[in-house]
Amino acid sequence: MTLDEALLAAARTAGTASAAAQEQADVAKAVYHHTVLRLHRAGGSLREIAEALGMSHQRVHQIVEQSKRTERCRFCERVAADVDKMMAGPAAVICDICIAEARVGEVGDCSFCSGTAPVFSGAEARICRSCLDFSAAVISGAASPR
């Protein structure tokens, strides 16, 4: 049996559109979590933030604690207090300084997406160009005035 070329092309187009939409959703979620953390750091209580955003204070607590646990750059070892912004992936955290200075080189496994690609290697993690670009987009989206 041969595949219908028109349907195959439509599936490929839909897959590309889906991946792009997922990336936009991931950026929006990361910016949202970063902004919730900033609200808390600016003095907002978990309950105040939760009420203002229409969510449970337990969920706000989860977002804040998740961010706090991962606040050391796995590339340069800087702590969050020493940098402007941090971007967390599932297995690593990278600071805005490393994102700006990263140069992708040898092929390896990315600590953020687990894909195999040319990566920037740090002290404890590696990141591919796609994840670097994603991190830069999240940080620039979260860079609104304080």
Short mmCIF file of N, CA, C and O in Angstrom, two decimals:
data_model
loop_
_atom_site.label_atom_id
_atom_site.label_comp_id
_atom_site.label_asym_id
_atom_site.label_seq_id
_atom_site.Cartn_x
_atom_site.Cartn_y
_atom_site.Cartn_z
N MET A 1 0.84 -1.18 0.00
CA MET A 1 0.00 0.00 0.00
C MET A 1 0.89 1.24 0.00
O MET A 1 1.86 1.33 0.74
N THR A 2 0.58 2.21 -0.83
CA THR A 2 1.32 3.47 -0.88
C THR A 2 0.52 4.55 -0.17
O THR A 2 -0.72 4.52 -0.18
N LEU A 3 1.22 5.45 0.41
CA LEU A 3 0.56 6.54 1.13
C LEU A 3 0.11 7.62 0.16
O LEU A 3 0.81 7.94 -0.80
N ASP A 4 -1.03 8.21 0.46
CA ASP A 4 -1.57 9.32 -0.33
C ASP A 4 -0.65 10.53 -0.10
O ASP A 4 -0.53 11.02 1.03
N GLU A 5 0.01 11.00 -1.14
CA GLU A 5 0.98 12.09 -1.02
C GLU A 5 0.35 13.39 -0.51
O GLU A 5 0.96 14.13 0.26
N ALA A 6 -0.88 13.68 -0.93
CA ALA A 6 -1.55 14.90 -0.48
C ALA A 6 -1.84 14.83 1.02
O ALA A 6 -1.64 15.81 1.75
N LEU A 7 -2.29 13.67 1.49
CA LEU A 7 -2.56 13.51 2.92
C LEU A 7 -1.26 13.54 3.72
O LEU A 7 -1.21 14.10 4.83
N LEU A 8 -0.22 12.95 3.18
CA LEU A 8 1.07 12.96 3.84
C LEU A 8 1.60 14.39 3.97
O LEU A 8 2.09 14.80 5.04
N ALA A 9 1.46 15.18 2.93
CA ALA A 9 1.89 16.59 2.97
C ALA A 9 1.05 17.36 3.99
O ALA A 9 1.59 18.18 4.75
N ALA A 10 -0.24 17.09 4.04
CA ALA A 10 -1.12 17.76 5.01
C ALA A 10 -0.73 17.39 6.44
O ALA A 10 -0.72 18.24 7.34
N ALA A 11 -0.39 16.12 6.65
CA ALA A 11 0.03 15.68 7.98
C ALA A 11 1.33 16.35 8.39
O ALA A 11 1.50 16.77 9.54
N ARG A 12 2.27 16.48 7.47
CA ARG A 12 3.53 17.14 7.77
C ARG A 12 3.31 18.61 8.12
O ARG A 12 3.91 19.14 9.06
N THR A 13 2.47 19.29 7.36
CA THR A 13 2.16 20.69 7.62
C THR A 13 1.51 20.86 8.99
O THR A 13 1.87 21.74 9.77
N ALA A 14 0.56 19.97 9.29
CA ALA A 14 -0.12 20.03 10.59
C ALA A 14 0.86 19.76 11.73
O ALA A 14 0.79 20.39 12.79
N GLY A 15 1.78 18.82 11.52
CA GLY A 15 2.77 18.51 12.54
C GLY A 15 3.68 19.70 12.82
O GLY A 15 4.00 19.99 13.98
N THR A 16 4.09 20.39 11.77
CA THR A 16 4.93 21.58 11.93
C THR A 16 4.17 22.67 12.68
O THR A 16 4.71 23.31 13.59
N ALA A 17 2.92 22.88 12.32
CA ALA A 17 2.09 23.89 12.99
C ALA A 17 1.88 23.54 14.46
O ALA A 17 1.93 24.40 15.34
N SER A 18 1.67 22.25 14.73
CA SER A 18 1.48 21.80 16.11
C SER A 18 2.73 22.03 16.94
O SER A 18 2.65 22.50 18.08
N ALA A 19 3.89 21.72 16.39
CA ALA A 19 5.15 21.92 17.11
C ALA A 19 5.37 23.40 17.42
O ALA A 19 5.81 23.76 18.51
N ALA A 20 5.06 24.26 16.46
CA ALA A 20 5.23 25.70 16.67
C ALA A 20 4.28 26.21 17.75
O ALA A 20 4.66 27.01 18.61
N ALA A 21 3.04 25.73 17.73
CA ALA A 21 2.07 26.13 18.74
C ALA A 21 2.48 25.65 20.12
O ALA A 21 2.34 26.37 21.12
N GLN A 22 3.02 24.44 20.20
CA GLN A 22 3.47 23.90 21.48
C GLN A 22 4.63 24.72 22.03
O GLN A 22 4.69 25.01 23.22
N GLU A 23 5.55 25.13 21.16
CA GLU A 23 6.67 25.94 21.61
C GLU A 23 6.17 27.28 22.15
O GLU A 23 6.63 27.75 23.20
N GLN A 24 5.20 27.90 21.47
CA GLN A 24 4.64 29.16 21.96
C GLN A 24 3.95 28.96 23.31
O GLN A 24 4.08 29.79 24.21
N ALA A 25 3.25 27.85 23.47
CA ALA A 25 2.58 27.56 24.74
C ALA A 25 3.61 27.34 25.85
O ALA A 25 3.43 27.82 26.98
N ASP A 26 4.71 26.65 25.54
CA ASP A 26 5.75 26.42 26.53
C ASP A 26 6.41 27.73 26.96
O ASP A 26 6.68 27.93 28.15
N VAL A 27 6.65 28.63 26.01
CA VAL A 27 7.22 29.93 26.34
C VAL A 27 6.26 30.71 27.23
O VAL A 27 6.66 31.27 28.26
N ALA A 28 4.99 30.72 26.88
CA ALA A 28 3.99 31.44 27.67
C ALA A 28 3.91 30.89 29.10
O ALA A 28 3.84 31.65 30.07
N LYS A 29 3.95 29.57 29.24
CA LYS A 29 3.89 28.96 30.57
C LYS A 29 5.12 29.32 31.39
O LYS A 29 5.01 29.65 32.58
N ALA A 30 6.29 29.28 30.79
CA ALA A 30 7.52 29.62 31.51
C ALA A 30 7.51 31.08 31.93
O ALA A 30 7.92 31.41 33.05
N VAL A 31 7.05 31.97 31.07
CA VAL A 31 6.96 33.39 31.41
C VAL A 31 5.97 33.58 32.55
O VAL A 31 6.22 34.34 33.50
N TYR A 32 4.85 32.87 32.50
CA TYR A 32 3.83 32.94 33.55
C TYR A 32 4.44 32.51 34.89
O TYR A 32 4.30 33.22 35.90
N HIS A 33 5.12 31.38 34.93
CA HIS A 33 5.72 30.90 36.17
C HIS A 33 6.78 31.87 36.69
O HIS A 33 6.84 32.14 37.89
N HIS A 34 7.57 32.41 35.79
CA HIS A 34 8.59 33.38 36.20
C HIS A 34 7.93 34.63 36.80
O HIS A 34 8.40 35.16 37.81
N THR A 35 6.85 35.06 36.21
CA THR A 35 6.16 36.26 36.70
C THR A 35 5.50 35.99 38.05
O THR A 35 5.51 36.87 38.93
N VAL A 36 4.96 34.80 38.25
CA VAL A 36 4.40 34.44 39.57
C VAL A 36 5.51 34.49 40.62
O VAL A 36 5.33 35.04 41.71
N LEU A 37 6.68 33.95 40.29
CA LEU A 37 7.81 34.00 41.22
C LEU A 37 8.20 35.45 41.52
O LEU A 37 8.47 35.81 42.67
N ARG A 38 8.20 36.30 40.49
CA ARG A 38 8.53 37.71 40.71
C ARG A 38 7.51 38.39 41.61
O ARG A 38 7.88 39.23 42.46
N LEU A 39 6.23 38.06 41.45
CA LEU A 39 5.20 38.61 42.34
C LEU A 39 5.49 38.23 43.80
O LEU A 39 5.38 39.06 44.71
N HIS A 40 5.86 36.97 43.99
CA HIS A 40 6.17 36.52 45.35
C HIS A 40 7.41 37.22 45.89
O HIS A 40 7.43 37.66 47.04
N ARG A 41 8.43 37.35 45.07
CA ARG A 41 9.66 38.02 45.51
C ARG A 41 9.43 39.50 45.79
O ARG A 41 10.16 40.11 46.56
N ALA A 42 8.42 40.08 45.15
CA ALA A 42 8.11 41.49 45.36
C ALA A 42 7.29 41.70 46.63
O ALA A 42 6.90 42.83 46.94
N GLY A 43 7.01 40.62 47.35
CA GLY A 43 6.32 40.75 48.63
C GLY A 43 4.92 40.20 48.67
O GLY A 43 4.28 40.22 49.72
N GLY A 44 4.42 39.71 47.56
CA GLY A 44 3.07 39.14 47.54
C GLY A 44 3.02 37.81 48.27
O GLY A 44 3.90 36.97 48.09
N SER A 45 2.02 37.63 49.09
CA SER A 45 1.88 36.34 49.77
C SER A 45 1.29 35.33 48.79
O SER A 45 0.70 35.69 47.76
N LEU A 46 1.47 34.06 49.09
CA LEU A 46 0.94 33.01 48.22
C LEU A 46 -0.57 33.16 48.06
O LEU A 46 -1.11 33.01 46.96
N ARG A 47 -1.25 33.46 49.14
CA ARG A 47 -2.71 33.62 49.09
C ARG A 47 -3.14 34.85 48.28
O ARG A 47 -4.08 34.79 47.53
N GLU A 48 -2.41 35.95 48.45
CA GLU A 48 -2.73 37.16 47.67
C GLU A 48 -2.56 36.90 46.17
O GLU A 48 -3.42 37.28 45.37
N ILE A 49 -1.46 36.28 45.82
CA ILE A 49 -1.20 35.99 44.41
C ILE A 49 -2.26 35.04 43.87
O ILE A 49 -2.80 35.25 42.78
N ALA A 50 -2.56 34.00 44.64
CA ALA A 50 -3.55 33.02 44.21
C ALA A 50 -4.91 33.67 43.98
O ALA A 50 -5.57 33.43 42.96
N GLU A 51 -5.32 34.49 44.91
CA GLU A 51 -6.63 35.16 44.78
C GLU A 51 -6.65 36.08 43.56
O GLU A 51 -7.61 36.07 42.79
N ALA A 52 -5.59 36.83 43.37
CA ALA A 52 -5.53 37.76 42.24
C ALA A 52 -5.52 37.03 40.89
O ALA A 52 -6.05 37.54 39.91
N LEU A 53 -4.92 35.84 40.85
CA LEU A 53 -4.83 35.09 39.60
C LEU A 53 -5.91 34.03 39.44
O LEU A 53 -5.94 33.33 38.43
N GLY A 54 -6.76 33.88 40.45
CA GLY A 54 -7.85 32.92 40.36
C GLY A 54 -7.38 31.47 40.40
O GLY A 54 -7.87 30.63 39.65
N MET A 55 -6.40 31.21 41.26
CA MET A 55 -5.89 29.84 41.39
C MET A 55 -5.71 29.52 42.87
O MET A 55 -5.85 30.39 43.72
N SER A 56 -5.41 28.28 43.20
CA SER A 56 -5.22 27.90 44.59
C SER A 56 -3.86 28.37 45.09
O SER A 56 -2.90 28.45 44.32
N HIS A 57 -3.80 28.66 46.39
CA HIS A 57 -2.52 29.06 46.94
C HIS A 57 -1.53 27.89 46.92
O HIS A 57 -0.33 28.09 46.84
N GLN A 58 -2.06 26.64 46.93
CA GLN A 58 -1.18 25.48 46.82
C GLN A 58 -0.47 25.46 45.48
O GLN A 58 0.73 25.14 45.39
N ARG A 59 -1.18 25.83 44.39
CA ARG A 59 -0.55 25.85 43.07
C ARG A 59 0.51 26.95 43.00
O ARG A 59 1.58 26.75 42.43
N VAL A 60 0.23 28.11 43.57
CA VAL A 60 1.22 29.19 43.61
C VAL A 60 2.45 28.71 44.38
O VAL A 60 3.58 28.93 43.95
N HIS A 61 2.22 28.03 45.48
CA HIS A 61 3.32 27.49 46.28
C HIS A 61 4.16 26.52 45.45
O HIS A 61 5.40 26.57 45.49
N GLN A 62 3.51 25.64 44.69
CA GLN A 62 4.24 24.71 43.83
C GLN A 62 5.11 25.45 42.82
O GLN A 62 6.28 25.09 42.60
N ILE A 63 4.56 26.47 42.18
CA ILE A 63 5.30 27.24 41.18
C ILE A 63 6.52 27.91 41.81
O ILE A 63 7.63 27.84 41.30
N VAL A 64 6.31 28.54 42.97
CA VAL A 64 7.39 29.25 43.65
C VAL A 64 8.47 28.28 44.12
O VAL A 64 9.67 28.51 43.90
N GLU A 65 8.08 27.18 44.74
CA GLU A 65 9.06 26.22 45.25
C GLU A 65 9.83 25.54 44.13
O GLU A 65 11.03 25.31 44.26
N GLN A 66 9.15 25.23 43.05
CA GLN A 66 9.83 24.63 41.90
C GLN A 66 10.92 25.56 41.38
O GLN A 66 12.02 25.13 41.06
N SER A 67 10.61 26.83 41.31
CA SER A 67 11.58 27.80 40.85
C SER A 67 12.75 27.95 41.81
O SER A 67 13.90 28.05 41.39
N LYS A 68 12.48 27.95 43.09
CA LYS A 68 13.54 28.11 44.08
C LYS A 68 14.51 26.93 44.11
O LYS A 68 15.70 27.12 44.34
N ARG A 69 14.00 25.73 43.90
CA ARG A 69 14.86 24.53 43.96
C ARG A 69 15.91 24.51 42.87
O ARG A 69 16.94 23.85 43.02
N THR A 70 15.66 25.16 41.79
CA THR A 70 16.53 25.04 40.63
C THR A 70 17.27 26.33 40.31
O THR A 70 17.63 26.57 39.17
N GLU A 71 17.57 27.11 41.27
CA GLU A 71 18.13 28.42 41.00
C GLU A 71 19.65 28.51 41.09
O GLU A 71 20.20 29.38 41.72
N ARG A 72 20.34 27.60 40.43
CA ARG A 72 21.78 27.66 40.27
C ARG A 72 22.08 27.23 38.84
O ARG A 72 21.63 26.20 38.38
N CYS A 73 22.78 28.07 38.13
CA CYS A 73 23.09 27.78 36.73
C CYS A 73 23.98 26.54 36.65
O CYS A 73 25.02 26.47 37.31
N ARG A 74 23.58 25.57 35.86
CA ARG A 74 24.34 24.33 35.71
C ARG A 74 25.48 24.47 34.70
O ARG A 74 26.19 23.52 34.43
N PHE A 75 25.64 25.67 34.16
CA PHE A 75 26.69 25.90 33.17
C PHE A 75 27.85 26.67 33.77
O PHE A 75 29.00 26.38 33.49
N CYS A 76 27.55 27.66 34.61
CA CYS A 76 28.62 28.49 35.19
C CYS A 76 28.63 28.44 36.71
O CYS A 76 29.49 29.04 37.34
N GLU A 77 27.63 27.78 37.31
CA GLU A 77 27.51 27.64 38.77
C GLU A 77 27.07 28.92 39.49
O GLU A 77 27.06 28.96 40.71
N ARG A 78 26.71 29.97 38.74
CA ARG A 78 26.23 31.20 39.39
C ARG A 78 24.90 30.92 40.08
O ARG A 78 24.07 30.18 39.58
N VAL A 79 24.68 31.57 41.21
CA VAL A 79 23.39 31.49 41.90
C VAL A 79 22.48 32.58 41.36
O VAL A 79 22.94 33.56 40.76
N ALA A 80 21.19 32.41 41.58
CA ALA A 80 20.20 33.34 41.03
C ALA A 80 20.46 34.79 41.44
O ALA A 80 20.21 35.71 40.67
N ALA A 81 20.97 34.99 42.64
CA ALA A 81 21.22 36.35 43.12
C ALA A 81 22.30 37.07 42.31
O ALA A 81 22.37 38.29 42.31
N ASP A 82 23.13 36.30 41.60
CA ASP A 82 24.24 36.89 40.84
C ASP A 82 23.91 37.17 39.38
O ASP A 82 24.76 37.65 38.64
N VAL A 83 22.71 36.82 38.95
CA VAL A 83 22.31 37.02 37.55
C VAL A 83 20.95 37.70 37.50
O VAL A 83 20.26 37.79 38.50
N ASP A 84 20.58 38.18 36.32
CA ASP A 84 19.29 38.85 36.18
C ASP A 84 18.15 37.86 36.08
O ASP A 84 17.12 37.99 36.72
N LYS A 85 18.32 36.82 35.24
CA LYS A 85 17.25 35.85 35.00
C LYS A 85 17.83 34.44 34.90
O LYS A 85 18.97 34.24 34.53
N MET A 86 16.98 33.46 35.21
CA MET A 86 17.33 32.04 35.07
C MET A 86 16.23 31.36 34.26
O MET A 86 15.07 31.73 34.36
N MET A 87 16.62 30.35 33.49
CA MET A 87 15.67 29.55 32.72
C MET A 87 15.84 28.10 33.15
O MET A 87 16.95 27.57 33.12
N ALA A 88 14.75 27.47 33.57
CA ALA A 88 14.80 26.10 34.04
C ALA A 88 14.29 25.14 32.97
O ALA A 88 13.26 25.39 32.35
N GLY A 89 15.03 24.07 32.77
CA GLY A 89 14.60 22.97 31.94
C GLY A 89 14.33 21.78 32.84
O GLY A 89 14.49 21.87 34.06
N PRO A 90 13.94 20.64 32.29
CA PRO A 90 13.62 19.50 33.13
C PRO A 90 14.82 18.95 33.91
O PRO A 90 14.66 18.41 34.98
N ALA A 91 16.03 19.12 33.38
CA ALA A 91 17.20 18.54 34.03
C ALA A 91 18.30 19.55 34.30
O ALA A 91 19.38 19.17 34.74
N ALA A 92 18.06 20.82 34.04
CA ALA A 92 19.11 21.83 34.22
C ALA A 92 18.52 23.23 34.27
O ALA A 92 17.37 23.44 33.90
N VAL A 93 19.34 24.17 34.73
CA VAL A 93 18.99 25.58 34.78
C VAL A 93 20.13 26.34 34.13
O VAL A 93 21.30 26.03 34.34
N ILE A 94 19.80 27.37 33.35
CA ILE A 94 20.81 28.20 32.70
C ILE A 94 20.50 29.66 32.96
O ILE A 94 19.33 30.06 33.00
N CYS A 95 21.55 30.45 33.17
CA CYS A 95 21.36 31.88 33.45
C CYS A 95 21.39 32.68 32.15
O CYS A 95 21.84 32.20 31.11
N ASP A 96 20.91 33.91 32.25
CA ASP A 96 20.88 34.79 31.08
C ASP A 96 22.28 35.09 30.54
O ASP A 96 22.47 35.25 29.34
N ILE A 97 23.28 35.10 31.40
CA ILE A 97 24.65 35.36 30.96
C ILE A 97 25.14 34.22 30.07
O ILE A 97 25.69 34.45 28.99
N CYS A 98 24.92 32.98 30.50
CA CYS A 98 25.35 31.83 29.71
C CYS A 98 24.56 31.73 28.40
O CYS A 98 25.12 31.36 27.37
N ILE A 99 23.27 32.09 28.42
CA ILE A 99 22.48 32.07 27.19
C ILE A 99 23.09 33.03 26.18
O ILE A 99 23.25 32.70 25.01
N ALA A 100 23.46 34.21 26.65
CA ALA A 100 24.02 35.22 25.74
C ALA A 100 25.40 34.83 25.22
O ALA A 100 25.74 35.16 24.09
N GLU A 101 26.18 34.13 26.04
CA GLU A 101 27.56 33.82 25.67
C GLU A 101 27.75 32.43 25.08
O GLU A 101 28.84 32.09 24.61
N ALA A 102 26.71 31.61 25.08
CA ALA A 102 26.84 30.21 24.66
C ALA A 102 27.21 30.08 23.19
O ALA A 102 26.69 30.78 22.33
N ARG A 103 28.13 29.19 22.93
CA ARG A 103 28.55 28.84 21.58
C ARG A 103 28.37 27.34 21.43
O ARG A 103 29.01 26.55 22.12
N VAL A 104 27.48 26.95 20.53
CA VAL A 104 27.19 25.54 20.31
C VAL A 104 28.35 24.90 19.56
O VAL A 104 28.88 25.47 18.61
N GLY A 105 28.76 23.72 20.00
CA GLY A 105 29.91 23.06 19.40
C GLY A 105 29.68 21.60 19.09
O GLY A 105 28.89 21.26 18.23
N GLU A 106 30.32 20.73 19.85
CA GLU A 106 30.27 19.29 19.56
C GLU A 106 28.88 18.70 19.81
O GLU A 106 28.07 19.25 20.55
N VAL A 107 28.61 17.58 19.19
CA VAL A 107 27.33 16.90 19.31
C VAL A 107 27.25 16.21 20.67
O VAL A 107 28.21 15.62 21.15
N GLY A 108 26.08 16.33 21.31
CA GLY A 108 25.85 15.70 22.61
C GLY A 108 24.37 15.67 22.90
O GLY A 108 23.55 16.10 22.08
N ASP A 109 24.02 15.19 24.07
CA ASP A 109 22.62 15.12 24.49
C ASP A 109 22.26 16.37 25.28
O ASP A 109 22.90 16.69 26.28
N CYS A 110 21.21 17.06 24.84
CA CYS A 110 20.77 18.29 25.50
C CYS A 110 20.09 17.96 26.83
O CYS A 110 19.23 17.09 26.90
N SER A 111 20.47 18.67 27.89
CA SER A 111 19.88 18.48 29.21
C SER A 111 18.48 19.05 29.31
O SER A 111 17.76 18.78 30.26
N PHE A 112 18.07 19.84 28.33
CA PHE A 112 16.75 20.45 28.35
C PHE A 112 15.73 19.63 27.57
O PHE A 112 14.64 19.38 28.04
N CYS A 113 16.07 19.21 26.36
CA CYS A 113 15.10 18.49 25.52
C CYS A 113 15.46 17.02 25.33
O CYS A 113 14.70 16.27 24.73
N SER A 114 16.62 16.61 25.79
CA SER A 114 17.13 15.24 25.67
C SER A 114 17.46 14.84 24.24
O SER A 114 17.75 13.69 23.97
N GLY A 115 17.40 15.79 23.32
CA GLY A 115 17.75 15.50 21.94
C GLY A 115 19.26 15.46 21.75
O GLY A 115 20.02 15.99 22.56
N THR A 116 19.68 14.80 20.67
CA THR A 116 21.10 14.75 20.32
C THR A 116 21.34 15.76 19.21
O THR A 116 20.72 15.68 18.15
N ALA A 117 22.22 16.71 19.47
CA ALA A 117 22.48 17.80 18.53
C ALA A 117 23.78 18.48 18.95
O ALA A 117 24.32 18.18 20.02
N PRO A 118 24.28 19.42 18.13
CA PRO A 118 25.40 20.23 18.61
C PRO A 118 24.96 20.99 19.87
O PRO A 118 23.86 21.55 19.91
N VAL A 119 25.78 20.98 20.89
CA VAL A 119 25.41 21.56 22.18
C VAL A 119 26.47 22.50 22.72
O VAL A 119 27.63 22.45 22.32
N PHE A 120 26.06 23.35 23.65
CA PHE A 120 26.95 24.16 24.48
C PHE A 120 27.10 23.38 25.77
O PHE A 120 26.10 23.04 26.42
N SER A 121 28.31 23.06 26.16
CA SER A 121 28.55 22.27 27.37
C SER A 121 28.97 23.17 28.51
O SER A 121 29.82 24.04 28.35
N GLY A 122 28.35 22.95 29.65
CA GLY A 122 28.68 23.70 30.85
C GLY A 122 29.26 22.79 31.91
O GLY A 122 29.62 21.65 31.63
N ALA A 123 29.31 23.27 33.13
CA ALA A 123 29.89 22.52 34.24
C ALA A 123 29.14 21.21 34.49
O ALA A 123 29.76 20.18 34.73
N GLU A 124 27.82 21.25 34.43
CA GLU A 124 27.02 20.07 34.76
C GLU A 124 25.94 19.75 33.74
O GLU A 124 25.14 18.84 33.98
N ALA A 125 25.88 20.47 32.64
CA ALA A 125 24.78 20.25 31.70
C ALA A 125 25.19 20.67 30.30
O ALA A 125 26.23 21.29 30.09
N ARG A 126 24.32 20.33 29.33
CA ARG A 126 24.52 20.72 27.93
C ARG A 126 23.19 21.24 27.40
O ARG A 126 22.12 20.80 27.81
N ILE A 127 23.28 22.18 26.43
CA ILE A 127 22.06 22.75 25.86
C ILE A 127 22.25 22.95 24.36
O ILE A 127 23.31 23.41 23.90
N CYS A 128 21.22 22.59 23.58
CA CYS A 128 21.29 22.72 22.12
C CYS A 128 20.83 24.11 21.69
O CYS A 128 20.28 24.88 22.48
N ARG A 129 21.06 24.45 20.43
CA ARG A 129 20.68 25.75 19.89
C ARG A 129 19.19 26.01 20.04
O ARG A 129 18.76 27.09 20.41
N SER A 130 18.37 25.01 19.74
CA SER A 130 16.92 25.18 19.85
C SER A 130 16.50 25.55 21.27
O SER A 130 15.71 26.47 21.47
N CYS A 131 17.06 24.88 22.26
CA CYS A 131 16.74 25.18 23.66
C CYS A 131 17.34 26.52 24.10
O CYS A 131 16.73 27.23 24.91
N LEU A 132 18.50 26.89 23.55
CA LEU A 132 19.06 28.22 23.83
C LEU A 132 18.13 29.30 23.30
O LEU A 132 17.83 30.28 24.00
N ASP A 133 17.65 29.12 22.06
CA ASP A 133 16.74 30.11 21.47
C ASP A 133 15.44 30.19 22.26
O ASP A 133 14.91 31.28 22.50
N PHE A 134 14.92 29.03 22.68
CA PHE A 134 13.71 28.99 23.49
C PHE A 134 13.92 29.73 24.80
O PHE A 134 13.11 30.55 25.22
N SER A 135 15.05 29.48 25.46
CA SER A 135 15.36 30.13 26.74
C SER A 135 15.49 31.64 26.57
O SER A 135 15.01 32.41 27.41
N ALA A 136 16.13 32.06 25.49
CA ALA A 136 16.28 33.50 25.24
C ALA A 136 14.90 34.14 25.02
O ALA A 136 14.65 35.24 25.50
N ALA A 137 14.01 33.42 24.33
CA ALA A 137 12.65 33.95 24.10
C ALA A 137 11.90 34.08 25.42
O ALA A 137 11.20 35.08 25.65
N VAL A 138 12.01 33.11 26.28
CA VAL A 138 11.34 33.17 27.58
C VAL A 138 11.88 34.33 28.41
O VAL A 138 11.13 35.12 28.97
N ILE A 139 13.20 34.45 28.45
CA ILE A 139 13.81 35.51 29.26
C ILE A 139 13.46 36.88 28.70
O ILE A 139 13.14 37.80 29.44
N SER A 140 13.47 37.05 27.38
CA SER A 140 13.11 38.35 26.83
C SER A 140 11.63 38.63 27.04
O SER A 140 11.24 39.77 27.27
N GLY A 141 10.80 37.61 27.02
CA GLY A 141 9.36 37.79 27.30
C GLY A 141 9.09 38.13 28.74
O GLY A 141 8.10 38.78 29.07
N ALA A 142 9.97 37.71 29.62
CA ALA A 142 9.81 37.98 31.06
C ALA A 142 10.57 39.21 31.49
O ALA A 142 10.59 39.55 32.64
N ALA A 143 11.18 39.91 30.54
CA ALA A 143 12.05 41.03 30.88
C ALA A 143 11.32 42.36 31.02
O ALA A 143 11.91 43.39 30.91
N SER A 144 10.03 42.30 31.29
CA SER A 144 9.30 43.54 31.46
C SER A 144 9.79 44.28 32.70
O SER A 144 10.35 43.69 33.61
N PRO A 145 9.57 45.58 32.76
CA PRO A 145 10.07 46.38 33.89
C PRO A 145 9.54 45.87 35.23
O PRO A 145 8.42 45.42 35.32
N ARG A 146 10.38 45.99 36.22
CA ARG A 146 10.00 45.52 37.58
C ARG A 146 9.18 46.52 38.29
O ARG A 146 9.07 47.55 38.42
#
